[in-house]
Amino acid sequence: MEGSAPGGFGHVVIVGAPEGVAESLVIVVGEERAVPLFSSTAEAREFLDSLTGLDEGWFPAEIPPDNLLEMLRVQPGEVRYVALSPPPEDLEGGMEFRLLEIESLCAVLDMQVARSERTTPAEKVEAPERKGLLRRLLGR
């Protein structure tokens, strides 16, 4: 995919640690809170660059379905949606995009993860010590 980060996962979120705590970016759409989800790092970067008043330290990160699932499941209760490829804020005339309930996306991701686990080799390399997804993305 053009503009996509290496690895071809196709799920890009914006992450950062504005107050020393790693988190995903949450936007307000109407009266709802949503995690913006993009299909490429270029698309996420364009959106991020259009935001005003956002502290430094935020960046697009492409993640596999199992890590996206983990990240979505730890969102606070008031964050019930993902915003699929929201347009840059400074886009004139606006542009439509979809809100998808986190629960619905998690159901799809569960299926993807289960399918990929069935197709991976039986002998797995021992995983290093697990850190939280956002800590791993931020290298902490």
mmCIF file of N, CA and C in Angstrom:
data_model
loop_
_atom_site.group_PDB
_atom_site.id
_atom_site.type_symbol
_atom_site.label_atom_id
_atom_site.label_comp_id
_atom_site.label_asym_id
_atom_site.label_seq_id
_atom_site.Cartn_x
_atom_site.Cartn_y
_atom_site.Cartn_z
ATOM 1 N N MET A 1 0.849 -1.174 0.000
ATOM 2 C CA MET A 1 0.000 0.000 0.000
ATOM 3 C C MET A 1 0.896 1.238 0.000
ATOM 4 N N GLU A 2 0.648 2.127 -0.918
ATOM 5 C CA GLU A 2 1.465 3.332 -1.014
ATOM 6 C C GLU A 2 1.270 4.211 0.210
ATOM 7 N N GLY A 3 2.402 4.711 0.760
ATOM 8 C CA GLY A 3 2.339 5.576 1.923
ATOM 9 C C GLY A 3 2.188 4.820 3.216
ATOM 10 N N SER A 4 2.171 3.522 3.111
ATOM 11 C CA SER A 4 1.991 2.686 4.288
ATOM 12 C C SER A 4 3.337 2.403 4.920
ATOM 13 N N ALA A 5 3.341 2.233 6.221
ATOM 14 C CA ALA A 5 4.571 1.895 6.911
ATOM 15 C C ALA A 5 4.969 0.476 6.562
ATOM 16 N N PRO A 6 6.257 0.108 6.694
ATOM 17 C CA PRO A 6 6.676 -1.241 6.413
ATOM 18 C C PRO A 6 5.884 -2.232 7.254
ATOM 19 N N GLY A 7 5.636 -3.394 6.679
ATOM 20 C CA GLY A 7 4.936 -4.432 7.412
ATOM 21 C C GLY A 7 3.554 -4.700 6.843
ATOM 22 N N GLY A 8 2.939 -3.702 6.172
ATOM 23 C CA GLY A 8 1.671 -3.906 5.497
ATOM 24 C C GLY A 8 0.506 -4.289 6.392
ATOM 25 N N PHE A 9 0.457 -3.798 7.611
ATOM 26 C CA PHE A 9 -0.627 -4.161 8.513
ATOM 27 C C PHE A 9 -1.927 -3.475 8.120
ATOM 28 N N GLY A 10 -1.853 -2.223 7.633
ATOM 29 C CA GLY A 10 -3.042 -1.516 7.219
ATOM 30 C C GLY A 10 -3.857 -0.870 8.321
ATOM 31 N N HIS A 11 -3.369 -0.881 9.564
ATOM 32 C CA HIS A 11 -4.060 -0.213 10.672
ATOM 33 C C HIS A 11 -3.095 0.810 11.255
ATOM 34 N N VAL A 12 -3.416 2.089 11.089
ATOM 35 C CA VAL A 12 -2.535 3.150 11.563
ATOM 36 C C VAL A 12 -3.299 4.018 12.555
ATOM 37 N N VAL A 13 -2.712 4.203 13.730
ATOM 38 C CA VAL A 13 -3.268 5.071 14.760
ATOM 39 C C VAL A 13 -2.234 6.145 15.074
ATOM 40 N N ILE A 14 -2.679 7.179 15.766
ATOM 41 C CA ILE A 14 -1.764 8.243 16.199
ATOM 42 C C ILE A 14 -1.562 8.062 17.692
ATOM 43 N N VAL A 15 -0.297 7.950 18.089
ATOM 44 C CA VAL A 15 0.028 7.729 19.497
ATOM 45 C C VAL A 15 1.001 8.789 19.980
ATOM 46 N N GLY A 16 1.064 8.942 21.296
ATOM 47 C CA GLY A 16 1.975 9.901 21.896
ATOM 48 C C GLY A 16 1.950 9.767 23.403
ATOM 49 N N ALA A 17 2.740 10.591 24.047
ATOM 50 C CA ALA A 17 2.797 10.613 25.515
ATOM 51 C C ALA A 17 2.860 12.063 25.979
ATOM 52 N N PRO A 18 1.768 12.816 25.778
ATOM 53 C CA PRO A 18 1.795 14.254 26.077
ATOM 54 C C PRO A 18 2.054 14.579 27.543
ATOM 55 N N GLU A 19 1.617 13.732 28.439
ATOM 56 C CA GLU A 19 1.815 13.998 29.865
ATOM 57 C C GLU A 19 2.639 12.894 30.502
ATOM 58 N N GLY A 20 3.502 12.267 29.692
ATOM 59 C CA GLY A 20 4.350 11.204 30.205
ATOM 60 C C GLY A 20 3.683 9.842 30.233
ATOM 61 N N VAL A 21 2.399 9.783 29.867
ATOM 62 C CA VAL A 21 1.678 8.515 29.830
ATOM 63 C C VAL A 21 1.320 8.215 28.380
ATOM 64 N N ALA A 22 1.752 7.052 27.880
ATOM 65 C CA ALA A 22 1.494 6.684 26.496
ATOM 66 C C ALA A 22 0.000 6.474 26.271
ATOM 67 N N GLU A 23 -0.509 7.023 25.165
ATOM 68 C CA GLU A 23 -1.927 6.883 24.842
ATOM 69 C C GLU A 23 -2.145 7.064 23.354
ATOM 70 N N SER A 24 -3.333 6.671 22.904
ATOM 71 C CA SER A 24 -3.709 6.915 21.517
ATOM 72 C C SER A 24 -4.488 8.232 21.465
ATOM 73 N N LEU A 25 -4.401 8.901 20.331
ATOM 74 C CA LEU A 25 -5.124 10.153 20.144
ATOM 75 C C LEU A 25 -6.628 9.866 20.116
ATOM 76 N N VAL A 26 -7.399 10.711 20.762
ATOM 77 C CA VAL A 26 -8.859 10.623 20.751
ATOM 78 C C VAL A 26 -9.373 11.968 20.257
ATOM 79 N N ILE A 27 -10.314 11.920 19.305
ATOM 80 C CA ILE A 27 -10.896 13.154 18.771
ATOM 81 C C ILE A 27 -12.373 13.209 19.152
ATOM 82 N N VAL A 28 -12.942 14.396 19.057
ATOM 83 C CA VAL A 28 -14.364 14.581 19.327
ATOM 84 C C VAL A 28 -15.061 14.786 17.990
ATOM 85 N N VAL A 29 -16.086 13.960 17.744
ATOM 86 C CA VAL A 29 -16.874 14.038 16.516
ATOM 87 C C VAL A 29 -18.323 14.234 16.944
ATOM 88 N N GLY A 30 -18.829 15.449 16.725
ATOM 89 C CA GLY A 30 -20.167 15.753 17.246
ATOM 90 C C GLY A 30 -20.096 15.719 18.759
ATOM 91 N N GLU A 31 -20.835 14.802 19.353
ATOM 92 C CA GLU A 31 -20.794 14.647 20.803
ATOM 93 C C GLU A 31 -20.100 13.354 21.213
ATOM 94 N N GLU A 32 -19.504 12.662 20.260
ATOM 95 C CA GLU A 32 -18.868 11.372 20.534
ATOM 96 C C GLU A 32 -17.349 11.507 20.529
ATOM 97 N N ARG A 33 -16.700 10.637 21.280
ATOM 98 C CA ARG A 33 -15.239 10.550 21.282
ATOM 99 C C ARG A 33 -14.849 9.327 20.470
ATOM 100 N N ALA A 34 -13.793 9.481 19.665
ATOM 101 C CA ALA A 34 -13.383 8.393 18.769
ATOM 102 C C ALA A 34 -11.862 8.363 18.606
ATOM 103 N N VAL A 35 -11.352 7.168 18.388
ATOM 104 C CA VAL A 35 -9.945 6.979 18.055
ATOM 105 C C VAL A 35 -9.855 7.042 16.529
ATOM 106 N N PRO A 36 -9.087 7.979 15.962
ATOM 107 C CA PRO A 36 -8.962 8.009 14.507
ATOM 108 C C PRO A 36 -8.116 6.824 14.033
ATOM 109 N N LEU A 37 -8.587 6.150 12.998
ATOM 110 C CA LEU A 37 -7.921 4.971 12.443
ATOM 111 C C LEU A 37 -7.742 5.189 10.952
ATOM 112 N N PHE A 38 -6.513 5.005 10.475
ATOM 113 C CA PHE A 38 -6.177 5.299 9.087
ATOM 114 C C PHE A 38 -5.657 4.049 8.381
ATOM 115 N N SER A 39 -5.649 4.108 7.049
ATOM 116 C CA SER A 39 -5.150 2.975 6.274
ATOM 117 C C SER A 39 -3.694 3.157 5.843
ATOM 118 N N SER A 40 -3.125 4.343 6.089
ATOM 119 C CA SER A 40 -1.713 4.556 5.750
ATOM 120 C C SER A 40 -1.095 5.588 6.687
ATOM 121 N N THR A 41 0.210 5.522 6.818
ATOM 122 C CA THR A 41 0.904 6.498 7.656
ATOM 123 C C THR A 41 0.839 7.888 7.019
ATOM 124 N N ALA A 42 0.845 7.950 5.680
ATOM 125 C CA ALA A 42 0.768 9.250 5.000
ATOM 126 C C ALA A 42 -0.561 9.939 5.305
ATOM 127 N N GLU A 43 -1.643 9.181 5.272
ATOM 128 C CA GLU A 43 -2.964 9.722 5.575
ATOM 129 C C GLU A 43 -3.028 10.198 7.032
ATOM 130 N N ALA A 44 -2.484 9.411 7.934
ATOM 131 C CA ALA A 44 -2.467 9.792 9.355
ATOM 132 C C ALA A 44 -1.600 11.027 9.579
ATOM 133 N N ARG A 45 -0.461 11.101 8.908
ATOM 134 C CA ARG A 45 0.435 12.256 9.043
ATOM 135 C C ARG A 45 -0.253 13.524 8.556
ATOM 136 N N GLU A 46 -0.974 13.435 7.432
ATOM 137 C CA GLU A 46 -1.688 14.608 6.900
ATOM 138 C C GLU A 46 -2.729 15.089 7.912
ATOM 139 N N PHE A 47 -3.469 14.152 8.516
ATOM 140 C CA PHE A 47 -4.451 14.515 9.534
ATOM 141 C C PHE A 47 -3.763 15.156 10.732
ATOM 142 N N LEU A 48 -2.697 14.525 11.212
ATOM 143 C CA LEU A 48 -1.961 15.019 12.380
ATOM 144 C C LEU A 48 -1.414 16.419 12.127
ATOM 145 N N ASP A 49 -0.867 16.643 10.941
ATOM 146 C CA ASP A 49 -0.310 17.953 10.606
ATOM 147 C C ASP A 49 -1.375 19.047 10.545
ATOM 148 N N SER A 50 -2.644 18.663 10.332
ATOM 149 C CA SER A 50 -3.715 19.659 10.237
ATOM 150 C C SER A 50 -4.241 20.091 11.605
ATOM 151 N N LEU A 51 -3.895 19.347 12.647
ATOM 152 C CA LEU A 51 -4.409 19.666 13.986
ATOM 153 C C LEU A 51 -3.648 20.852 14.571
ATOM 154 N N THR A 52 -4.377 21.777 15.176
ATOM 155 C CA THR A 52 -3.742 22.924 15.820
ATOM 156 C C THR A 52 -3.850 22.748 17.330
ATOM 157 N N GLY A 53 -2.869 23.253 18.020
ATOM 158 C CA GLY A 53 -2.895 23.214 19.472
ATOM 159 C C GLY A 53 -2.543 21.862 20.077
ATOM 160 N N LEU A 54 -2.031 20.962 19.272
ATOM 161 C CA LEU A 54 -1.651 19.637 19.765
ATOM 162 C C LEU A 54 -0.174 19.670 20.142
ATOM 163 N N ASP A 55 0.137 19.175 21.339
ATOM 164 C CA ASP A 55 1.534 19.132 21.783
ATOM 165 C C ASP A 55 2.364 18.258 20.850
ATOM 166 N N GLU A 56 3.675 18.481 20.879
ATOM 167 C CA GLU A 56 4.577 17.637 20.095
ATOM 168 C C GLU A 56 4.636 16.253 20.707
ATOM 169 N N GLY A 57 5.171 15.312 19.964
ATOM 170 C CA GLY A 57 5.334 13.968 20.492
ATOM 171 C C GLY A 57 4.295 12.975 19.994
ATOM 172 N N TRP A 58 3.363 13.414 19.180
ATOM 173 C CA TRP A 58 2.382 12.510 18.588
ATOM 174 C C TRP A 58 2.900 12.041 17.242
ATOM 175 N N PHE A 59 2.658 10.775 16.894
ATOM 176 C CA PHE A 59 3.128 10.261 15.609
ATOM 177 C C PHE A 59 2.238 9.100 15.148
ATOM 178 N N PRO A 60 2.184 8.886 13.817
ATOM 179 C CA PRO A 60 1.424 7.744 13.296
ATOM 180 C C PRO A 60 2.197 6.455 13.558
ATOM 181 N N ALA A 61 1.472 5.406 13.911
ATOM 182 C CA ALA A 61 2.094 4.102 14.143
ATOM 183 C C ALA A 61 1.232 3.022 13.507
ATOM 184 N N GLU A 62 1.843 2.225 12.648
ATOM 185 C CA GLU A 62 1.137 1.117 12.013
ATOM 186 C C GLU A 62 1.268 -0.101 12.909
ATOM 187 N N ILE A 63 0.127 -0.718 13.198
ATOM 188 C CA ILE A 63 0.134 -1.836 14.137
ATOM 189 C C ILE A 63 -0.665 -3.011 13.598
ATOM 190 N N PRO A 64 -0.289 -4.215 13.982
ATOM 191 C CA PRO A 64 -1.018 -5.399 13.531
ATOM 192 C C PRO A 64 -2.360 -5.526 14.259
ATOM 193 N N PRO A 65 -3.264 -6.339 13.718
ATOM 194 C CA PRO A 65 -4.609 -6.468 14.298
ATOM 195 C C PRO A 65 -4.626 -6.848 15.776
ATOM 196 N N ASP A 66 -3.751 -7.749 16.235
ATOM 197 C CA ASP A 66 -3.799 -8.144 17.645
ATOM 198 C C ASP A 66 -3.434 -6.992 18.567
ATOM 199 N N ASN A 67 -2.487 -6.149 18.164
ATOM 200 C CA ASN A 67 -2.131 -4.985 18.983
ATOM 201 C C ASN A 67 -3.205 -3.908 18.928
ATOM 202 N N LEU A 68 -3.849 -3.753 17.766
ATOM 203 C CA LEU A 68 -4.949 -2.793 17.662
ATOM 204 C C LEU A 68 -6.092 -3.237 18.571
ATOM 205 N N LEU A 69 -6.370 -4.508 18.573
ATOM 206 C CA LEU A 69 -7.410 -5.060 19.432
ATOM 207 C C LEU A 69 -7.109 -4.768 20.903
ATOM 208 N N GLU A 70 -5.869 -4.994 21.303
ATOM 209 C CA GLU A 70 -5.442 -4.712 22.682
ATOM 210 C C GLU A 70 -5.620 -3.229 23.019
ATOM 211 N N MET A 71 -5.220 -2.351 22.092
ATOM 212 C CA MET A 71 -5.309 -0.910 22.320
ATOM 213 C C MET A 71 -6.762 -0.458 22.444
ATOM 214 N N LEU A 72 -7.633 -0.978 21.588
ATOM 215 C CA LEU A 72 -9.031 -0.561 21.613
ATOM 216 C C LEU A 72 -9.739 -1.039 22.878
ATOM 217 N N ARG A 73 -9.357 -2.188 23.370
ATOM 218 C CA ARG A 73 -10.018 -2.735 24.558
ATOM 219 C C ARG A 73 -9.673 -1.985 25.845
ATOM 220 N N VAL A 74 -8.616 -1.191 25.829
ATOM 221 C CA VAL A 74 -8.252 -0.444 27.039
ATOM 222 C C VAL A 74 -8.673 1.025 26.967
ATOM 223 N N GLN A 75 -9.442 1.388 25.959
ATOM 224 C CA GLN A 75 -9.912 2.771 25.853
ATOM 225 C C GLN A 75 -10.896 3.058 26.981
ATOM 226 N N PRO A 76 -10.883 4.284 27.499
ATOM 227 C CA PRO A 76 -11.857 4.657 28.542
ATOM 228 C C PRO A 76 -13.288 4.470 28.025
ATOM 229 N N GLY A 77 -14.226 4.281 28.937
ATOM 230 C CA GLY A 77 -15.621 4.025 28.590
ATOM 231 C C GLY A 77 -16.272 5.078 27.715
ATOM 232 N N GLU A 78 -15.831 6.334 27.829
ATOM 233 C CA GLU A 78 -16.455 7.390 27.017
ATOM 234 C C GLU A 78 -15.978 7.372 25.565
ATOM 235 N N VAL A 79 -14.977 6.547 25.256
ATOM 236 C CA VAL A 79 -14.490 6.414 23.880
ATOM 237 C C VAL A 79 -15.107 5.132 23.321
ATOM 238 N N ARG A 80 -16.194 5.298 22.548
ATOM 239 C CA ARG A 80 -16.945 4.138 22.073
ATOM 240 C C ARG A 80 -16.785 3.891 20.582
ATOM 241 N N TYR A 81 -16.057 4.754 19.885
ATOM 242 C CA TYR A 81 -15.990 4.659 18.428
ATOM 243 C C TYR A 81 -14.561 4.763 17.905
ATOM 244 N N VAL A 82 -14.394 4.295 16.662
ATOM 245 C CA VAL A 82 -13.214 4.631 15.873
ATOM 246 C C VAL A 82 -13.740 5.478 14.713
ATOM 247 N N ALA A 83 -12.952 6.460 14.326
ATOM 248 C CA ALA A 83 -13.283 7.303 13.175
ATOM 249 C C ALA A 83 -12.417 6.800 12.026
ATOM 250 N N LEU A 84 -13.050 6.256 10.989
ATOM 251 C CA LEU A 84 -12.316 5.663 9.878
ATOM 252 C C LEU A 84 -11.855 6.745 8.908
ATOM 253 N N SER A 85 -10.547 6.948 8.859
ATOM 254 C CA SER A 85 -9.894 7.907 7.962
ATOM 255 C C SER A 85 -10.534 9.289 7.978
ATOM 256 N N PRO A 86 -10.595 9.936 9.151
ATOM 257 C CA PRO A 86 -11.158 11.294 9.161
ATOM 258 C C PRO A 86 -10.271 12.219 8.318
ATOM 259 N N PRO A 87 -10.894 13.172 7.630
ATOM 260 C CA PRO A 87 -10.114 14.093 6.791
ATOM 261 C C PRO A 87 -9.358 15.094 7.656
ATOM 262 N N PRO A 88 -8.342 15.722 7.070
ATOM 263 C CA PRO A 88 -7.622 16.781 7.807
ATOM 264 C C PRO A 88 -8.616 17.851 8.257
ATOM 265 N N GLU A 89 -8.359 18.433 9.427
ATOM 266 C CA GLU A 89 -9.270 19.440 9.981
ATOM 267 C C GLU A 89 -9.388 20.682 9.107
ATOM 268 N N ASP A 90 -8.325 21.002 8.365
ATOM 269 C CA ASP A 90 -8.349 22.233 7.582
ATOM 270 C C ASP A 90 -8.912 22.040 6.172
ATOM 271 N N LEU A 91 -9.504 20.878 5.897
ATOM 272 C CA LEU A 91 -10.064 20.603 4.574
ATOM 273 C C LEU A 91 -11.317 21.445 4.372
ATOM 274 N N GLU A 92 -11.304 22.253 3.327
ATOM 275 C CA GLU A 92 -12.452 23.124 3.041
ATOM 276 C C GLU A 92 -13.618 22.289 2.527
ATOM 277 N N GLY A 93 -14.812 22.629 2.945
ATOM 278 C CA GLY A 93 -16.007 21.962 2.454
ATOM 279 C C GLY A 93 -16.313 20.664 3.165
ATOM 280 N N GLY A 94 -15.422 20.228 4.031
ATOM 281 C CA GLY A 94 -15.664 19.003 4.788
ATOM 282 C C GLY A 94 -15.608 17.763 3.925
ATOM 283 N N MET A 95 -15.720 16.643 4.573
ATOM 284 C CA MET A 95 -15.672 15.368 3.881
ATOM 285 C C MET A 95 -16.299 14.342 4.812
ATOM 286 N N GLU A 96 -17.054 13.428 4.258
ATOM 287 C CA GLU A 96 -17.691 12.426 5.097
ATOM 288 C C GLU A 96 -16.711 11.323 5.469
ATOM 289 N N PHE A 97 -16.910 10.769 6.655
ATOM 290 C CA PHE A 97 -16.169 9.597 7.082
ATOM 291 C C PHE A 97 -17.077 8.829 8.015
ATOM 292 N N ARG A 98 -16.683 7.617 8.343
ATOM 293 C CA ARG A 98 -17.550 6.756 9.136
ATOM 294 C C ARG A 98 -17.061 6.616 10.566
ATOM 295 N N LEU A 99 -18.029 6.545 11.475
ATOM 296 C CA LEU A 99 -17.755 6.155 12.847
ATOM 297 C C LEU A 99 -18.177 4.694 12.962
ATOM 298 N N LEU A 100 -17.345 3.902 13.604
ATOM 299 C CA LEU A 100 -17.633 2.490 13.800
ATOM 300 C C LEU A 100 -17.489 2.203 15.285
ATOM 301 N N GLU A 101 -18.452 1.496 15.850
ATOM 302 C CA GLU A 101 -18.361 1.170 17.266
ATOM 303 C C GLU A 101 -17.137 0.298 17.514
ATOM 304 N N ILE A 102 -16.412 0.607 18.577
ATOM 305 C CA ILE A 102 -15.212 -0.149 18.923
ATOM 306 C C ILE A 102 -15.546 -1.632 19.074
ATOM 307 N N GLU A 103 -16.682 -1.943 19.685
ATOM 308 C CA GLU A 103 -17.073 -3.347 19.876
ATOM 309 C C GLU A 103 -17.191 -4.082 18.547
ATOM 310 N N SER A 104 -17.744 -3.424 17.526
ATOM 311 C CA SER A 104 -17.894 -4.043 16.208
ATOM 312 C C SER A 104 -16.534 -4.294 15.569
ATOM 313 N N LEU A 105 -15.647 -3.311 15.662
ATOM 314 C CA LEU A 105 -14.318 -3.486 15.094
ATOM 315 C C LEU A 105 -13.565 -4.588 15.840
ATOM 316 N N CYS A 106 -13.711 -4.642 17.151
ATOM 317 C CA CYS A 106 -13.038 -5.686 17.933
ATOM 318 C C CYS A 106 -13.502 -7.073 17.510
ATOM 319 N N ALA A 107 -14.780 -7.222 17.183
ATOM 320 C CA ALA A 107 -15.293 -8.522 16.722
ATOM 321 C C ALA A 107 -14.614 -8.937 15.416
ATOM 322 N N VAL A 108 -14.448 -7.992 14.503
ATOM 323 C CA VAL A 108 -13.773 -8.282 13.232
ATOM 324 C C VAL A 108 -12.296 -8.607 13.481
ATOM 325 N N LEU A 109 -11.652 -7.823 14.323
ATOM 326 C CA LEU A 109 -10.236 -8.057 14.625
ATOM 327 C C LEU A 109 -10.035 -9.402 15.322
ATOM 328 N N ASP A 110 -10.969 -9.774 16.196
ATOM 329 C CA ASP A 110 -10.895 -11.092 16.841
ATOM 330 C C ASP A 110 -10.842 -12.197 15.793
ATOM 331 N N MET A 111 -11.682 -12.077 14.761
ATOM 332 C CA MET A 111 -11.701 -13.081 13.689
ATOM 333 C C MET A 111 -10.385 -13.083 12.924
ATOM 334 N N GLN A 112 -9.856 -11.894 12.618
ATOM 335 C CA GLN A 112 -8.576 -11.805 11.906
ATOM 336 C C GLN A 112 -7.456 -12.435 12.712
ATOM 337 N N VAL A 113 -7.402 -12.136 13.990
ATOM 338 C CA VAL A 113 -6.347 -12.670 14.856
ATOM 339 C C VAL A 113 -6.474 -14.181 14.952
ATOM 340 N N ALA A 114 -7.693 -14.693 15.138
ATOM 341 C CA ALA A 114 -7.906 -16.140 15.228
ATOM 342 C C ALA A 114 -7.490 -16.823 13.928
ATOM 343 N N ARG A 115 -7.820 -16.227 12.796
ATOM 344 C CA ARG A 115 -7.444 -16.793 11.494
ATOM 345 C C ARG A 115 -5.928 -16.809 11.334
ATOM 346 N N SER A 116 -5.268 -15.721 11.722
ATOM 347 C CA SER A 116 -3.810 -15.669 11.567
ATOM 348 C C SER A 116 -3.119 -16.639 12.516
ATOM 349 N N GLU A 117 -3.701 -16.864 13.706
ATOM 350 C CA GLU A 117 -3.110 -17.826 14.643
ATOM 351 C C GLU A 117 -3.218 -19.242 14.107
ATOM 352 N N ARG A 118 -4.283 -19.546 13.359
ATOM 353 C CA ARG A 118 -4.437 -20.879 12.772
ATOM 354 C C ARG A 118 -3.443 -21.120 11.655
ATOM 355 N N THR A 119 -2.954 -20.026 11.024
ATOM 356 C CA THR A 119 -2.055 -20.189 9.893
ATOM 357 C C THR A 119 -0.590 -19.978 10.242
ATOM 358 N N THR A 120 -0.278 -19.677 11.502
ATOM 359 C CA THR A 120 1.117 -19.485 11.897
ATOM 360 C C THR A 120 1.717 -20.825 12.287
ATOM 361 N N PRO A 121 3.054 -20.943 12.197
ATOM 362 C CA PRO A 121 3.697 -22.205 12.553
ATOM 363 C C PRO A 121 3.418 -22.569 14.009
ATOM 364 N N ALA A 122 3.345 -23.888 14.265
ATOM 365 C CA ALA A 122 3.066 -24.376 15.619
ATOM 366 C C ALA A 122 4.186 -24.018 16.583
ATOM 367 N N GLU A 123 5.404 -24.039 16.109
ATOM 368 C CA GLU A 123 6.533 -23.694 16.974
ATOM 369 C C GLU A 123 6.746 -22.196 16.927
ATOM 370 N N LYS A 124 6.464 -21.551 18.036
ATOM 371 C CA LYS A 124 6.629 -20.099 18.100
ATOM 372 C C LYS A 124 7.867 -19.779 18.910
ATOM 373 N N VAL A 125 8.546 -18.726 18.507
ATOM 374 C CA VAL A 125 9.706 -18.248 19.243
ATOM 375 C C VAL A 125 9.198 -17.646 20.544
ATOM 376 N N GLU A 126 9.893 -17.899 21.641
ATOM 377 C CA GLU A 126 9.479 -17.358 22.925
ATOM 378 C C GLU A 126 9.447 -15.835 22.850
ATOM 379 N N ALA A 127 8.326 -15.269 23.243
ATOM 380 C CA ALA A 127 8.139 -13.819 23.163
ATOM 381 C C ALA A 127 8.933 -13.126 24.261
ATOM 382 N N PRO A 128 9.488 -11.939 23.957
ATOM 383 C CA PRO A 128 10.165 -11.170 25.001
ATOM 384 C C PRO A 128 9.144 -10.693 26.027
ATOM 385 N N GLU A 129 9.629 -10.151 27.118
ATOM 386 C CA GLU A 129 8.750 -9.628 28.169
ATOM 387 C C GLU A 129 7.722 -8.692 27.548
ATOM 388 N N ARG A 130 6.447 -8.905 27.862
ATOM 389 C CA ARG A 130 5.379 -8.075 27.289
ATOM 390 C C ARG A 130 5.278 -6.747 28.008
ATOM 391 N N LYS A 131 5.246 -5.718 27.214
ATOM 392 C CA LYS A 131 4.972 -4.387 27.723
ATOM 393 C C LYS A 131 3.652 -3.984 27.103
ATOM 394 N N GLY A 132 3.032 -2.946 27.611
ATOM 395 C CA GLY A 132 1.824 -2.430 26.998
ATOM 396 C C GLY A 132 2.107 -1.989 25.572
ATOM 397 N N LEU A 133 1.107 -2.077 24.715
ATOM 398 C CA LEU A 133 1.257 -1.732 23.311
ATOM 399 C C LEU A 133 1.844 -0.329 23.118
ATOM 400 N N LEU A 134 1.290 0.651 23.780
ATOM 401 C CA LEU A 134 1.760 2.021 23.560
ATOM 402 C C LEU A 134 3.166 2.198 24.098
ATOM 403 N N ARG A 135 3.514 1.506 25.170
ATOM 404 C CA ARG A 135 4.901 1.575 25.672
ATOM 405 C C ARG A 135 5.860 0.980 24.644
ATOM 406 N N ARG A 136 5.457 -0.124 24.003
ATOM 407 C CA ARG A 136 6.317 -0.731 22.970
ATOM 408 C C ARG A 136 6.479 0.220 21.790
ATOM 409 N N LEU A 137 5.374 0.873 21.367
ATOM 410 C CA LEU A 137 5.433 1.795 20.230
ATOM 411 C C LEU A 137 6.331 2.990 20.532
ATOM 412 N N LEU A 138 6.299 3.441 21.790
ATOM 413 C CA LEU A 138 7.077 4.610 22.176
ATOM 414 C C LEU A 138 8.477 4.236 22.622
ATOM 415 N N GLY A 139 8.798 2.941 22.653
ATOM 416 C CA GLY A 139 10.131 2.501 23.041
ATOM 417 C C GLY A 139 10.433 2.705 24.512
ATOM 418 N N ARG A 140 9.432 2.559 25.366
ATOM 419 C CA ARG A 140 9.635 2.764 26.802
ATOM 420 C C ARG A 140 9.493 1.471 27.547
#
